[in-house]
Amino acid sequence: MASSGFQLLKRTLGNRSTAARFFSSVSSTPIRATLFPGDGIGPEIAESVKQIFKAADVPIEWEEHYVGTEIDPRTQSFLTWESLESVRQNRVGLKGPMATPIGKGHRSLNLTLRKELNLYANVRPCYSLPGYKTRYDNVNLITIRENTEGEYSGLEHQVVRGVVESLKIITRQASLRVAEYAFHYAKEHGRERVSAIHKANIMQKTDGLFLKCCREVAEKYPDIKYEEVVIDNCCMMLVKNPALFDVLVMPNLYGDIISDLCAGLVGGLGLTPSCNIGEGGIALAESIHGSAPDIAGKNLANPTALPMIGVSMLRHLNIHDKADHIQNAILNTIAEGRYPTADLGGKAKTTEFTNAIIDHL
Ligand code: NAI
């Protein structure tokens, strides 16, 4: 399992990312990257990343930004304009989890980042990790989620008392853009198939338009197989046999749910990397688990996801030697199985796990 798992990972992560061209001339001068440690366990796992990167001599200079305590009128959220400018200028960033108070009437921090930075696609590679046994050994798929509209357009209102309405917006522009990204990704990464996930049999206009756009783009990529799968059937197929899928592209809400389902297939949210792609080559890599308030500040968080995400960020920056080095150290630490944190059924502390990764560098 271990060696085939490593092969699988190499195929998944080893290729150059689409946006690597923006950073093709990396020298020994440090690269500035924005770091949002985030809330809850965020600062603890961000500390792990900083220590691991430092120990591995990675030429990254972090520009740290924290979520503010007051709403910035320029962003209408707790994220400041300066934080957003930092990502715009550095064009690359790493983001820990950010807590969103439910129903408090202000804009979600994640939504603010997506909208303000036009992060139109969310990409999550999901692959079986060598050394971490789950129900399947052969998961190797990529979910690509439209990130800016659909059910998450934020257009909700009360029609009359007791009746509320939420608008699902699908546009040709955003659908073509994410479909193009999915096919381009498939081509660049040697993937064979793109599946568009939908419910166009019921939502004929919205999902119908999404599919129409996917079909248009598919025609430009004759070497990549294209198929359409209804969301409910997709869920059933994924849990029965995830090897049936390669690259999945879908509107926002389906992507939110399916990408977490896929994370569950390979060990959960604490182990899965994710990257938001924006126009102009912006890449904001992020943890997909939340701020875990129940274990925050207790040194209990599994720090795997954020360094793994940092590895994706390094690949995006074309720093492949350091990426390989850190990735192998993480995988070897997991495979060794000496420091499982509580979510993996063990008792190890965040700092112990981090030190073990550093020892494997
Ligand atoms: P959560 O992911 O924070 O926690 C769910 C469960 O998973 C908890 O039992 C937690 O202890 C555990 N968990 C999560 N990450 C872990 C890690 N690295 N190591 C070990 N255990 C881990 O989800 P929840 O409770 O729904 O959300 C809490 C807050 O996080 C909310 O304010 C939510 O809005 C926010 N959130 C932020 C996200 C982001 O910034 N990308 C994503 C999901 C939630």
Short mmCIF file of N, CA and C and ligand atoms in Angstrom, two decimals, residues 41 45 95-102 110 114 269-270 286-295 300-305 341-343, ligand 1:
data_model
loop_
_atom_site.label_atom_id
_atom_site.label_comp_id
_atom_site.label_asym_id
_atom_site.label_seq_id
_atom_site.Cartn_x
_atom_site.Cartn_y
_atom_site.Cartn_z
N ILE A 41 -8.16 26.77 16.36
CA ILE A 41 -6.89 26.03 16.28
C ILE A 41 -5.95 26.63 15.21
N ILE A 45 -1.92 25.60 14.31
CA ILE A 45 -1.45 24.85 13.14
C ILE A 45 -0.63 25.75 12.20
N LYS A 95 -4.15 30.05 4.19
CA LYS A 95 -5.19 30.51 5.11
C LYS A 95 -5.61 29.40 6.08
N GLY A 96 -5.56 29.70 7.36
CA GLY A 96 -6.07 28.78 8.36
C GLY A 96 -7.59 28.94 8.45
N PRO A 97 -8.24 28.16 9.32
CA PRO A 97 -9.70 28.24 9.41
C PRO A 97 -10.18 29.55 10.02
N MET A 98 -11.29 30.06 9.51
CA MET A 98 -11.87 31.29 10.06
C MET A 98 -13.28 31.01 10.54
N ALA A 99 -13.57 31.41 11.76
CA ALA A 99 -14.89 31.14 12.33
C ALA A 99 -15.91 32.14 11.81
N THR A 100 -17.09 31.65 11.51
CA THR A 100 -18.17 32.53 11.08
C THR A 100 -19.34 32.40 12.05
N PRO A 101 -19.58 33.43 12.86
CA PRO A 101 -20.73 33.34 13.76
C PRO A 101 -22.02 33.16 12.95
N ILE A 102 -22.86 32.22 13.36
CA ILE A 102 -24.06 31.91 12.58
C ILE A 102 -25.13 32.98 12.79
N ASN A 110 -15.01 33.82 4.80
CA ASN A 110 -14.62 33.03 3.63
C ASN A 110 -15.29 33.57 2.37
N ARG A 114 -13.57 35.07 -1.06
CA ARG A 114 -13.91 34.55 -2.38
C ARG A 114 -14.40 35.64 -3.31
N LEU A 269 -11.38 15.88 7.27
CA LEU A 269 -11.05 17.26 6.92
C LEU A 269 -9.65 17.66 7.38
N GLY A 270 -9.17 17.01 8.42
CA GLY A 270 -7.85 17.36 8.96
C GLY A 270 -6.71 16.91 8.07
N GLU A 286 -5.90 26.76 1.46
CA GLU A 286 -6.59 26.87 2.75
C GLU A 286 -6.88 25.51 3.36
N SER A 287 -7.05 25.53 4.67
CA SER A 287 -7.50 24.31 5.35
C SER A 287 -9.01 24.23 5.14
N ILE A 288 -9.52 23.01 5.02
CA ILE A 288 -10.97 22.92 4.83
C ILE A 288 -11.69 22.57 6.12
N HIS A 289 -10.92 22.19 7.11
CA HIS A 289 -11.58 21.98 8.40
C HIS A 289 -11.84 23.35 9.02
N GLY A 290 -12.74 23.40 9.97
CA GLY A 290 -13.08 24.65 10.62
C GLY A 290 -12.11 24.98 11.75
N SER A 291 -12.52 25.93 12.58
CA SER A 291 -11.63 26.42 13.63
C SER A 291 -11.64 25.52 14.88
N ALA A 292 -12.45 24.46 14.84
CA ALA A 292 -12.50 23.45 15.91
C ALA A 292 -12.48 24.09 17.30
N PRO A 293 -13.48 24.92 17.64
CA PRO A 293 -13.44 25.61 18.93
C PRO A 293 -13.39 24.66 20.12
N ASP A 294 -13.89 23.43 19.93
CA ASP A 294 -13.88 22.46 21.04
C ASP A 294 -12.48 22.05 21.48
N ILE A 295 -11.50 22.15 20.58
CA ILE A 295 -10.13 21.74 20.97
C ILE A 295 -9.13 22.89 20.85
N LEU A 300 -4.21 19.99 20.74
CA LEU A 300 -4.75 18.69 20.34
C LEU A 300 -5.01 18.59 18.84
N ALA A 301 -4.90 19.71 18.12
CA ALA A 301 -5.28 19.71 16.70
C ALA A 301 -4.32 18.88 15.86
N ASN A 302 -4.88 18.22 14.88
CA ASN A 302 -4.05 17.53 13.89
C ASN A 302 -3.50 18.60 12.93
N PRO A 303 -2.19 18.77 12.89
CA PRO A 303 -1.65 19.86 12.07
C PRO A 303 -1.39 19.45 10.63
N THR A 304 -1.79 18.24 10.20
CA THR A 304 -1.39 17.75 8.87
C THR A 304 -1.85 18.62 7.72
N ALA A 305 -3.12 19.03 7.76
CA ALA A 305 -3.70 19.67 6.57
C ALA A 305 -2.95 20.93 6.16
N THR A 341 -2.84 12.01 16.29
CA THR A 341 -3.59 12.92 17.15
C THR A 341 -4.97 12.31 17.43
N ALA A 342 -5.74 12.97 18.29
CA ALA A 342 -7.01 12.38 18.76
C ALA A 342 -7.96 12.05 17.61
N ASP A 343 -8.01 12.91 16.59
CA ASP A 343 -8.93 12.65 15.48
C ASP A 343 -8.53 11.40 14.69
P1 NAI B 1 -14.84 22.11 12.51
O1 NAI B 1 -14.14 21.57 11.30
O2 NAI B 1 -14.20 23.25 13.19
O3 NAI B 1 -15.00 20.93 13.59
C1 NAI B 1 -15.68 19.72 13.34
C2 NAI B 1 -15.04 18.62 14.19
O4 NAI B 1 -13.78 18.27 13.61
C3 NAI B 1 -14.76 19.05 15.62
O5 NAI B 1 -14.97 17.96 16.47
C4 NAI B 1 -13.27 19.41 15.61
O6 NAI B 1 -12.63 19.23 16.85
C5 NAI B 1 -12.73 18.44 14.56
N1 NAI B 1 -11.56 19.00 13.86
C6 NAI B 1 -11.57 19.96 12.89
N2 NAI B 1 -10.32 20.21 12.50
C7 NAI B 1 -9.51 19.41 13.20
C8 NAI B 1 -8.10 19.21 13.24
N3 NAI B 1 -7.23 19.88 12.46
N4 NAI B 1 -7.60 18.30 14.11
C9 NAI B 1 -8.42 17.60 14.90
N5 NAI B 1 -9.77 17.73 14.91
C10 NAI B 1 -10.30 18.62 14.08
O7 NAI B 1 -16.32 22.47 12.05
P2 NAI B 1 -17.45 23.28 12.80
O8 NAI B 1 -17.47 22.92 14.25
O9 NAI B 1 -18.66 23.06 11.99
O10 NAI B 1 -17.06 24.80 12.65
C11 NAI B 1 -16.41 25.58 13.64
C12 NAI B 1 -16.15 26.97 13.07
O11 NAI B 1 -15.27 26.88 11.93
C13 NAI B 1 -17.40 27.70 12.57
O12 NAI B 1 -17.33 29.04 12.97
C14 NAI B 1 -17.33 27.58 11.06
O13 NAI B 1 -17.96 28.66 10.42
C15 NAI B 1 -15.85 27.60 10.83
N6 NAI B 1 -15.42 26.91 9.59
C16 NAI B 1 -14.45 27.50 8.86
C17 NAI B 1 -13.99 26.89 7.72
C18 NAI B 1 -12.88 27.55 6.98
O14 NAI B 1 -12.40 28.60 7.37
N7 NAI B 1 -12.45 26.99 5.87
C19 NAI B 1 -14.52 25.61 7.26
C20 NAI B 1 -15.52 25.05 8.14
C21 NAI B 1 -15.95 25.70 9.25
#
